[in-house]
Amino acid sequence: MKLNVAQAGMCFGIERAYKMTDRLAAKTPRLHAGHKCSGEHKNADWDTFNRIERGDKVLLERYPNLKKLTIVHDDSELSDGDELAIGYHGFTPERMADLRQRGVKLHDYMCPFISRMHDTAEKLAGEGFDIIAFGKLLNHHTTFCQRAAERLGRVGLIAEDIDEIDALLDDPARNWACVGQVTGNVEKWTRFAQALKLRGIPIHLVDTVCTDSHDRQGEARRLAAASDIVVLVDDGGGASISVLEAVQSANERVYRTGTNMPLQRQWFEGVTSVAVVGGIMVPSWVLSEVAESIQDMMLDTAS
């Protein structure tokens, strides 16, 4: 069986946060770390700081100073003089303001692509634009932009298809700008942006879909087209949904594995090639481990 394993492991923003936190931990006697996904939630098993707590062997070999961190799930316990490294998902401005008011020293390692989307939406809303956030309705990137617009007295819309908001675009009182979900579906974003341009109304478009999404989804689509089936290592995040949609556009035979979703032997019956792809919180070594598990499963079947 040929295994086509994606090169895209954890995304740039996650690797950057790990690297910068590792450097800080090397010179900081007592460092705390956390972000909004470090508590209980749907993808807690894949959370970047939970991975540190579990003592991921490969991760800690790459970033050995992370062993010194104290992971914080409830930052109300922090007080004056404490230092906190904030992970790639970041904190809300309100949460950061509260921590600073309590005397906590913050080191903000939010993904620059997330920061750019949020800052762009706030800036445009402040300049009098109404905001269209391309992407999923409940995604934290799009909902942040919607709330930012409303907070500044503007309209905030979320949509993945132009038909969802078409009737609202002709309002002469509106001055539209559009940003894209950082982990959004690249093909849908391209169609959405083009549809807005063809709509014939003045609109300010800013492509804030990150380069990782473009590269990850493109690679996943190519591997899917060259394989009999696709195994998606699903971390439960928005990026995994976009990767799923990308591979489904090239190959209908897609199976998901991850938390509470074990590999199934019947997926591979009669199959000669498998693509293994993952979301942004899935390390490259986990993709390799999944590929090895598939290979072992097939060897056991053959014997």
mmCIF file of C-alpha atoms in Angstrom:
data_model
loop_
_atom_site.group_PDB
_atom_site.id
_atom_site.type_symbol
_atom_site.label_atom_id
_atom_site.label_comp_id
_atom_site.label_asym_id
_atom_site.label_seq_id
_atom_site.Cartn_x
_atom_site.Cartn_y
_atom_site.Cartn_z
ATOM 1 C CA MET A 1 0.000 0.000 0.000
ATOM 2 C CA LYS A 2 1.272 3.451 -0.918
ATOM 3 C CA LEU A 3 0.958 6.024 1.854
ATOM 4 C CA ASN A 4 0.903 9.675 0.778
ATOM 5 C CA VAL A 5 1.562 11.604 3.992
ATOM 6 C CA ALA A 6 1.103 15.383 4.094
ATOM 7 C CA GLN A 7 4.118 17.517 4.921
ATOM 8 C CA ALA A 8 1.936 20.116 6.664
ATOM 9 C CA GLY A 9 2.028 19.440 10.395
ATOM 10 C CA MET A 10 1.349 22.062 13.043
ATOM 11 C CA CYS A 11 0.820 25.466 11.469
ATOM 12 C CA PHE A 12 3.214 28.420 11.466
ATOM 13 C CA GLY A 13 1.371 30.216 14.274
ATOM 14 C CA ILE A 14 1.567 27.221 16.609
ATOM 15 C CA GLU A 15 5.235 26.489 15.875
ATOM 16 C CA ARG A 16 6.039 30.187 16.349
ATOM 17 C CA ALA A 17 4.297 30.271 19.750
ATOM 18 C CA TYR A 18 6.119 27.114 20.876
ATOM 19 C CA LYS A 19 9.476 28.481 19.738
ATOM 20 C CA MET A 20 9.059 31.899 21.372
ATOM 21 C CA THR A 21 7.706 30.417 24.605
ATOM 22 C CA ASP A 22 10.611 27.966 24.707
ATOM 23 C CA ARG A 23 13.095 30.832 24.384
ATOM 24 C CA LEU A 24 11.336 32.817 27.092
ATOM 25 C CA ALA A 25 11.156 29.832 29.450
ATOM 26 C CA ALA A 26 14.926 29.346 29.106
ATOM 27 C CA LYS A 27 15.565 32.692 30.804
ATOM 28 C CA THR A 28 12.502 33.092 33.039
ATOM 29 C CA PRO A 29 12.646 31.371 36.455
ATOM 30 C CA ARG A 30 8.881 30.998 36.845
ATOM 31 C CA LEU A 31 6.751 31.213 33.732
ATOM 32 C CA HIS A 32 3.058 30.461 33.311
ATOM 33 C CA ALA A 33 1.422 29.762 29.969
ATOM 34 C CA GLY A 34 -2.101 29.470 28.667
ATOM 35 C CA HIS A 35 -4.637 30.489 26.078
ATOM 36 C CA LYS A 36 -8.355 30.271 25.647
ATOM 37 C CA CYS A 37 -8.181 26.695 24.365
ATOM 38 C CA SER A 38 -6.258 25.296 27.316
ATOM 39 C CA GLY A 39 -9.386 24.359 29.260
ATOM 40 C CA GLU A 40 -12.104 21.810 28.578
ATOM 41 C CA HIS A 41 -13.476 22.051 25.058
ATOM 42 C CA LYS A 42 -14.203 19.892 22.031
ATOM 43 C CA ASN A 43 -10.574 19.622 20.887
ATOM 44 C CA ALA A 44 -8.851 19.622 24.277
ATOM 45 C CA ASP A 45 -6.963 16.433 23.404
ATOM 46 C CA TRP A 46 -5.174 18.307 20.625
ATOM 47 C CA ASP A 47 -4.646 21.567 22.472
ATOM 48 C CA THR A 48 -1.084 22.826 22.232
ATOM 49 C CA PHE A 49 -0.614 23.378 25.979
ATOM 50 C CA ASN A 50 -2.331 20.141 26.944
ATOM 51 C CA ARG A 51 0.296 18.485 24.746
ATOM 52 C CA ILE A 52 2.969 19.972 27.033
ATOM 53 C CA GLU A 53 1.167 18.741 30.153
ATOM 54 C CA ARG A 54 0.939 15.245 28.701
ATOM 55 C CA GLY A 55 4.701 15.310 28.168
ATOM 56 C CA ASP A 56 4.725 14.796 24.405
ATOM 57 C CA LYS A 57 8.167 13.244 23.912
ATOM 58 C CA VAL A 58 8.892 14.597 20.424
ATOM 59 C CA LEU A 59 7.614 18.073 21.226
ATOM 60 C CA LEU A 60 9.742 18.374 24.354
ATOM 61 C CA GLU A 61 12.800 17.136 22.499
ATOM 62 C CA ARG A 62 12.296 19.991 20.035
ATOM 63 C CA TYR A 63 11.471 22.586 22.704
ATOM 64 C CA PRO A 64 13.024 21.305 25.965
ATOM 65 C CA ASN A 65 12.404 24.456 28.023
ATOM 66 C CA LEU A 66 8.656 23.944 27.758
ATOM 67 C CA LYS A 67 9.054 21.413 30.583
ATOM 68 C CA LYS A 68 9.576 24.380 32.936
ATOM 69 C CA LEU A 69 6.164 25.909 32.206
ATOM 70 C CA THR A 70 3.228 25.967 34.553
ATOM 71 C CA ILE A 71 0.131 25.630 32.372
ATOM 72 C CA VAL A 72 -2.724 27.826 33.565
ATOM 73 C CA HIS A 73 -6.329 26.780 32.928
ATOM 74 C CA ASP A 74 -7.804 29.456 35.204
ATOM 75 C CA ASP A 75 -5.869 32.717 35.038
ATOM 76 C CA SER A 76 -7.784 34.180 37.994
ATOM 77 C CA GLU A 77 -5.081 32.571 40.152
ATOM 78 C CA LEU A 78 -2.412 34.867 38.672
ATOM 79 C CA SER A 79 -1.435 38.039 40.495
ATOM 80 C CA ASP A 80 1.027 40.912 40.617
ATOM 81 C CA GLY A 81 4.496 39.899 39.438
ATOM 82 C CA ASP A 82 3.480 36.697 37.649
ATOM 83 C CA GLU A 83 4.532 36.247 34.018
ATOM 84 C CA LEU A 84 2.219 34.676 31.460
ATOM 85 C CA ALA A 85 3.006 33.505 27.924
ATOM 86 C CA ILE A 86 -0.129 33.630 25.770
ATOM 87 C CA GLY A 87 -0.462 30.937 23.116
ATOM 88 C CA TYR A 88 -1.288 31.200 19.442
ATOM 89 C CA HIS A 89 -5.059 31.601 19.901
ATOM 90 C CA GLY A 90 -4.520 34.643 22.098
ATOM 91 C CA PHE A 91 -6.802 36.295 24.648
ATOM 92 C CA THR A 92 -9.556 38.846 24.202
ATOM 93 C CA PRO A 93 -8.521 42.491 24.750
ATOM 94 C CA GLU A 94 -10.761 42.562 27.829
ATOM 95 C CA ARG A 95 -9.065 39.534 29.363
ATOM 96 C CA MET A 96 -5.614 40.965 28.702
ATOM 97 C CA ALA A 97 -6.622 44.314 30.210
ATOM 98 C CA ASP A 98 -7.833 42.552 33.362
ATOM 99 C CA LEU A 99 -4.565 40.630 33.713
ATOM 100 C CA ARG A 100 -2.467 43.752 33.233
ATOM 101 C CA GLN A 101 -4.565 45.588 35.798
ATOM 102 C CA ARG A 102 -3.733 42.807 38.277
ATOM 103 C CA GLY A 103 -0.028 43.312 37.596
ATOM 104 C CA VAL A 104 0.535 40.217 35.450
ATOM 105 C CA LYS A 105 3.324 40.621 32.888
ATOM 106 C CA LEU A 106 2.083 39.354 29.521
ATOM 107 C CA HIS A 107 4.028 37.902 26.610
ATOM 108 C CA ASP A 108 1.594 37.766 23.697
ATOM 109 C CA TYR A 109 2.393 35.077 21.123
ATOM 110 C CA MET A 110 -0.925 35.144 19.293
ATOM 111 C CA CYS A 111 -0.638 33.948 15.698
ATOM 112 C CA PRO A 112 0.147 37.006 13.537
ATOM 113 C CA PHE A 113 -2.445 35.896 10.975
ATOM 114 C CA ILE A 114 -5.154 35.891 13.645
ATOM 115 C CA SER A 115 -3.944 39.273 14.889
ATOM 116 C CA ARG A 116 -4.023 40.639 11.348
ATOM 117 C CA MET A 117 -7.612 39.538 10.750
ATOM 118 C CA HIS A 118 -8.821 40.928 14.074
ATOM 119 C CA ASP A 119 -6.870 44.184 13.755
ATOM 120 C CA THR A 120 -8.003 44.669 10.152
ATOM 121 C CA ALA A 121 -11.672 44.250 11.049
ATOM 122 C CA GLU A 122 -11.380 46.645 13.999
ATOM 123 C CA LYS A 123 -9.486 49.222 11.933
ATOM 124 C CA LEU A 124 -11.973 49.106 9.064
ATOM 125 C CA ALA A 125 -14.951 49.321 11.404
ATOM 126 C CA GLY A 126 -13.299 52.287 13.099
ATOM 127 C CA GLU A 127 -12.966 53.938 9.697
ATOM 128 C CA GLY A 128 -16.712 53.599 9.111
ATOM 129 C CA PHE A 129 -16.891 50.306 7.228
ATOM 130 C CA ASP A 130 -19.534 47.663 7.831
ATOM 131 C CA ILE A 131 -17.848 44.269 8.060
ATOM 132 C CA ILE A 132 -18.486 41.043 6.180
ATOM 133 C CA ALA A 133 -16.521 38.202 7.752
ATOM 134 C CA PHE A 134 -16.234 35.326 5.308
ATOM 135 C CA GLY A 135 -16.315 31.967 7.087
ATOM 136 C CA LYS A 136 -18.275 29.747 9.452
ATOM 137 C CA LEU A 137 -20.986 31.278 11.638
ATOM 138 C CA LEU A 138 -19.619 29.989 14.957
ATOM 139 C CA ASN A 139 -15.920 30.317 14.174
ATOM 140 C CA HIS A 140 -14.083 32.437 16.764
ATOM 141 C CA HIS A 141 -12.320 34.477 14.050
ATOM 142 C CA THR A 142 -15.529 35.500 12.304
ATOM 143 C CA THR A 143 -17.492 36.126 15.498
ATOM 144 C CA PHE A 144 -14.681 38.366 16.783
ATOM 145 C CA CYS A 145 -14.951 40.491 13.627
ATOM 146 C CA GLN A 146 -18.730 40.649 13.869
ATOM 147 C CA ARG A 147 -18.565 41.780 17.512
ATOM 148 C CA ALA A 148 -15.837 44.323 16.689
ATOM 149 C CA ALA A 149 -18.040 45.887 14.020
ATOM 150 C CA GLU A 150 -21.077 46.011 16.300
ATOM 151 C CA ARG A 151 -19.034 47.415 19.174
ATOM 152 C CA LEU A 152 -18.054 50.324 16.918
ATOM 153 C CA GLY A 153 -21.610 50.939 15.752
ATOM 154 C CA ARG A 154 -21.342 49.181 12.396
ATOM 155 C CA VAL A 155 -23.081 46.138 10.909
ATOM 156 C CA GLY A 156 -21.251 42.831 11.152
ATOM 157 C CA LEU A 157 -22.185 39.913 8.904
ATOM 158 C CA ILE A 158 -20.836 36.349 8.678
ATOM 159 C CA ALA A 159 -21.282 34.250 5.556
ATOM 160 C CA GLU A 160 -19.626 31.588 3.385
ATOM 161 C CA ASP A 161 -21.962 31.996 0.434
ATOM 162 C CA ILE A 162 -22.918 35.289 -1.177
ATOM 163 C CA ASP A 163 -26.558 34.153 -1.365
ATOM 164 C CA GLU A 164 -26.725 34.225 2.444
ATOM 165 C CA ILE A 165 -26.280 38.010 2.517
ATOM 166 C CA ASP A 166 -27.157 39.086 -1.018
ATOM 167 C CA ALA A 167 -30.356 40.877 -0.020
ATOM 168 C CA LEU A 168 -28.470 43.011 2.522
ATOM 169 C CA LEU A 169 -25.771 44.271 0.180
ATOM 170 C CA ASP A 170 -27.912 46.866 -1.618
ATOM 171 C CA ASP A 171 -28.550 48.937 1.510
ATOM 172 C CA PRO A 172 -27.313 52.429 0.508
ATOM 173 C CA ALA A 173 -26.527 53.243 4.148
ATOM 174 C CA ARG A 174 -23.865 50.525 4.274
ATOM 175 C CA ASN A 175 -20.169 50.909 3.436
ATOM 176 C CA TRP A 176 -18.883 47.349 3.057
ATOM 177 C CA ALA A 177 -15.494 45.784 3.753
ATOM 178 C CA CYS A 178 -14.758 42.059 3.775
ATOM 179 C CA VAL A 179 -12.156 39.929 5.568
ATOM 180 C CA GLY A 180 -11.631 36.164 5.412
ATOM 181 C CA GLN A 181 -11.569 33.539 8.182
ATOM 182 C CA VAL A 182 -7.920 32.718 8.909
ATOM 183 C CA THR A 183 -8.531 28.969 8.566
ATOM 184 C CA GLY A 184 -11.283 29.320 5.963
ATOM 185 C CA ASN A 185 -11.894 27.179 2.899
ATOM 186 C CA VAL A 186 -9.638 28.746 0.258
ATOM 187 C CA GLU A 187 -11.723 27.666 -2.742
ATOM 188 C CA LYS A 188 -14.908 29.044 -1.148
ATOM 189 C CA TRP A 189 -13.101 32.273 -0.233
ATOM 190 C CA THR A 190 -11.971 32.751 -3.831
ATOM 191 C CA ARG A 191 -15.530 32.253 -5.104
ATOM 192 C CA PHE A 192 -16.961 34.499 -2.398
ATOM 193 C CA ALA A 193 -14.544 37.349 -3.113
ATOM 194 C CA GLN A 194 -15.179 37.072 -6.851
ATOM 195 C CA ALA A 195 -18.953 37.133 -6.303
ATOM 196 C CA LEU A 196 -18.625 40.304 -4.243
ATOM 197 C CA LYS A 197 -16.622 41.959 -7.015
ATOM 198 C CA LEU A 198 -19.213 40.929 -9.605
ATOM 199 C CA ARG A 199 -21.982 42.276 -7.371
ATOM 200 C CA GLY A 200 -21.129 45.743 -8.696
ATOM 201 C CA ILE A 201 -21.082 47.571 -5.359
ATOM 202 C CA PRO A 202 -18.140 49.399 -3.766
ATOM 203 C CA ILE A 203 -16.449 47.009 -1.352
ATOM 204 C CA HIS A 204 -13.052 46.902 0.328
ATOM 205 C CA LEU A 205 -11.666 43.332 0.195
ATOM 206 C CA VAL A 206 -8.786 42.153 2.401
ATOM 207 C CA ASP A 207 -7.530 38.564 2.069
ATOM 208 C CA THR A 208 -6.875 37.510 5.664
ATOM 209 C CA VAL A 209 -7.079 33.771 4.969
ATOM 210 C CA CYS A 210 -3.618 32.682 6.110
ATOM 211 C CA THR A 211 -0.906 31.280 3.862
ATOM 212 C CA ASP A 212 -0.943 28.026 5.853
ATOM 213 C CA SER A 213 -4.567 27.478 4.832
ATOM 214 C CA HIS A 214 -3.698 28.043 1.172
ATOM 215 C CA ASP A 215 -0.728 25.644 1.332
ATOM 216 C CA ARG A 216 -2.274 22.985 3.621
ATOM 217 C CA GLN A 217 -5.522 22.705 1.686
ATOM 218 C CA GLY A 218 -3.727 22.725 -1.663
ATOM 219 C CA GLU A 219 -1.424 19.909 -0.597
ATOM 220 C CA ALA A 220 -4.298 17.916 0.907
ATOM 221 C CA ARG A 221 -6.320 18.277 -2.293
ATOM 222 C CA ARG A 222 -3.406 17.100 -4.453
ATOM 223 C CA LEU A 223 -2.768 14.066 -2.228
ATOM 224 C CA ALA A 224 -6.477 13.232 -2.189
ATOM 225 C CA ALA A 225 -6.636 13.293 -5.987
ATOM 226 C CA ALA A 226 -3.650 10.910 -6.201
ATOM 227 C CA SER A 227 -4.978 8.395 -3.629
ATOM 228 C CA ASP A 228 -7.777 5.826 -3.411
ATOM 229 C CA ILE A 229 -8.927 7.120 -0.019
ATOM 230 C CA VAL A 230 -8.111 9.923 2.408
ATOM 231 C CA VAL A 231 -7.604 9.646 6.168
ATOM 232 C CA LEU A 232 -8.042 13.012 7.867
ATOM 233 C CA VAL A 233 -6.525 13.306 11.343
ATOM 234 C CA ASP A 234 -9.195 15.602 12.766
ATOM 235 C CA ASP A 235 -8.230 17.867 15.664
ATOM 236 C CA GLY A 236 -11.777 19.207 16.012
ATOM 237 C CA GLY A 237 -10.867 22.746 14.926
ATOM 238 C CA GLY A 238 -12.056 24.984 12.123
ATOM 239 C CA ALA A 239 -8.990 24.268 10.002
ATOM 240 C CA SER A 240 -9.839 20.551 9.973
ATOM 241 C CA ILE A 241 -13.282 21.366 8.580
ATOM 242 C CA SER A 242 -11.675 23.368 5.767
ATOM 243 C CA VAL A 243 -9.214 20.545 5.019
ATOM 244 C CA LEU A 244 -12.105 18.067 4.998
ATOM 245 C CA GLU A 245 -13.998 20.193 2.485
ATOM 246 C CA ALA A 246 -10.853 20.597 0.365
ATOM 247 C CA VAL A 247 -10.166 16.868 0.091
ATOM 248 C CA GLN A 248 -13.835 16.057 -0.512
ATOM 249 C CA SER A 249 -13.692 18.242 -3.615
ATOM 250 C CA ALA A 250 -11.040 15.847 -5.004
ATOM 251 C CA ASN A 251 -11.987 12.509 -3.456
ATOM 252 C CA GLU A 252 -15.317 11.384 -1.983
ATOM 253 C CA ARG A 253 -13.760 8.570 0.038
ATOM 254 C CA VAL A 254 -12.668 10.474 3.146
ATOM 255 C CA TYR A 255 -12.466 8.976 6.645
ATOM 256 C CA ARG A 256 -11.776 10.862 9.858
ATOM 257 C CA THR A 257 -9.685 9.667 12.763
ATOM 258 C CA GLY A 258 -8.793 11.384 16.006
ATOM 259 C CA THR A 259 -10.380 11.685 19.442
ATOM 260 C CA ASN A 260 -12.893 8.838 19.836
ATOM 261 C CA MET A 261 -12.534 8.048 16.105
ATOM 262 C CA PRO A 262 -10.192 5.054 15.732
ATOM 263 C CA LEU A 263 -8.949 3.693 12.433
ATOM 264 C CA GLN A 264 -11.272 1.038 10.947
ATOM 265 C CA ARG A 265 -9.858 -1.959 9.087
ATOM 266 C CA GLN A 266 -12.705 -1.984 6.546
ATOM 267 C CA TRP A 267 -11.699 1.467 5.250
ATOM 268 C CA PHE A 268 -8.659 -0.077 3.584
ATOM 269 C CA GLU A 269 -10.189 -3.140 1.937
ATOM 270 C CA GLY A 270 -9.130 -3.202 -1.726
ATOM 271 C CA VAL A 271 -7.216 0.046 -1.334
ATOM 272 C CA THR A 272 -3.745 0.509 -2.840
ATOM 273 C CA SER A 273 -3.050 4.143 -1.889
ATOM 274 C CA VAL A 274 -3.972 6.309 1.105
ATOM 275 C CA ALA A 275 -3.532 10.041 1.710
ATOM 276 C CA VAL A 276 -2.960 11.047 5.353
ATOM 277 C CA VAL A 277 -3.673 14.706 6.120
ATOM 278 C CA GLY A 278 -4.452 16.743 9.231
ATOM 279 C CA GLY A 279 -5.588 19.965 10.848
ATOM 280 C CA ILE A 280 -3.340 22.715 12.181
ATOM 281 C CA MET A 281 -2.929 21.207 15.665
ATOM 282 C CA VAL A 282 -1.773 17.834 14.330
ATOM 283 C CA PRO A 283 2.049 17.504 14.458
ATOM 284 C CA SER A 284 3.887 15.975 11.519
ATOM 285 C CA TRP A 285 5.049 13.102 13.737
ATOM 286 C CA VAL A 286 1.428 12.221 14.532
ATOM 287 C CA LEU A 287 0.657 12.033 10.798
ATOM 288 C CA SER A 288 3.617 9.651 10.481
ATOM 289 C CA GLU A 289 2.356 7.592 13.446
ATOM 290 C CA VAL A 290 -1.083 7.290 11.835
ATOM 291 C CA ALA A 291 0.533 6.186 8.565
ATOM 292 C CA GLU A 292 2.543 3.555 10.468
ATOM 293 C CA SER A 293 -0.616 2.347 12.207
ATOM 294 C CA ILE A 294 -2.328 1.941 8.841
ATOM 295 C CA GLN A 295 0.653 0.007 7.517
ATOM 296 C CA ASP A 296 0.729 -2.245 10.608
ATOM 297 C CA MET A 297 -3.011 -2.875 10.329
ATOM 298 C CA MET A 298 -2.617 -3.969 6.712
ATOM 299 C CA LEU A 299 0.367 -6.207 7.529
ATOM 300 C CA ASP A 300 -1.651 -7.899 10.282
ATOM 301 C CA THR A 301 -4.493 -8.457 7.841
ATOM 302 C CA ALA A 302 -2.147 -9.930 5.226
ATOM 303 C CA SER A 303 -0.613 -12.330 7.746
#
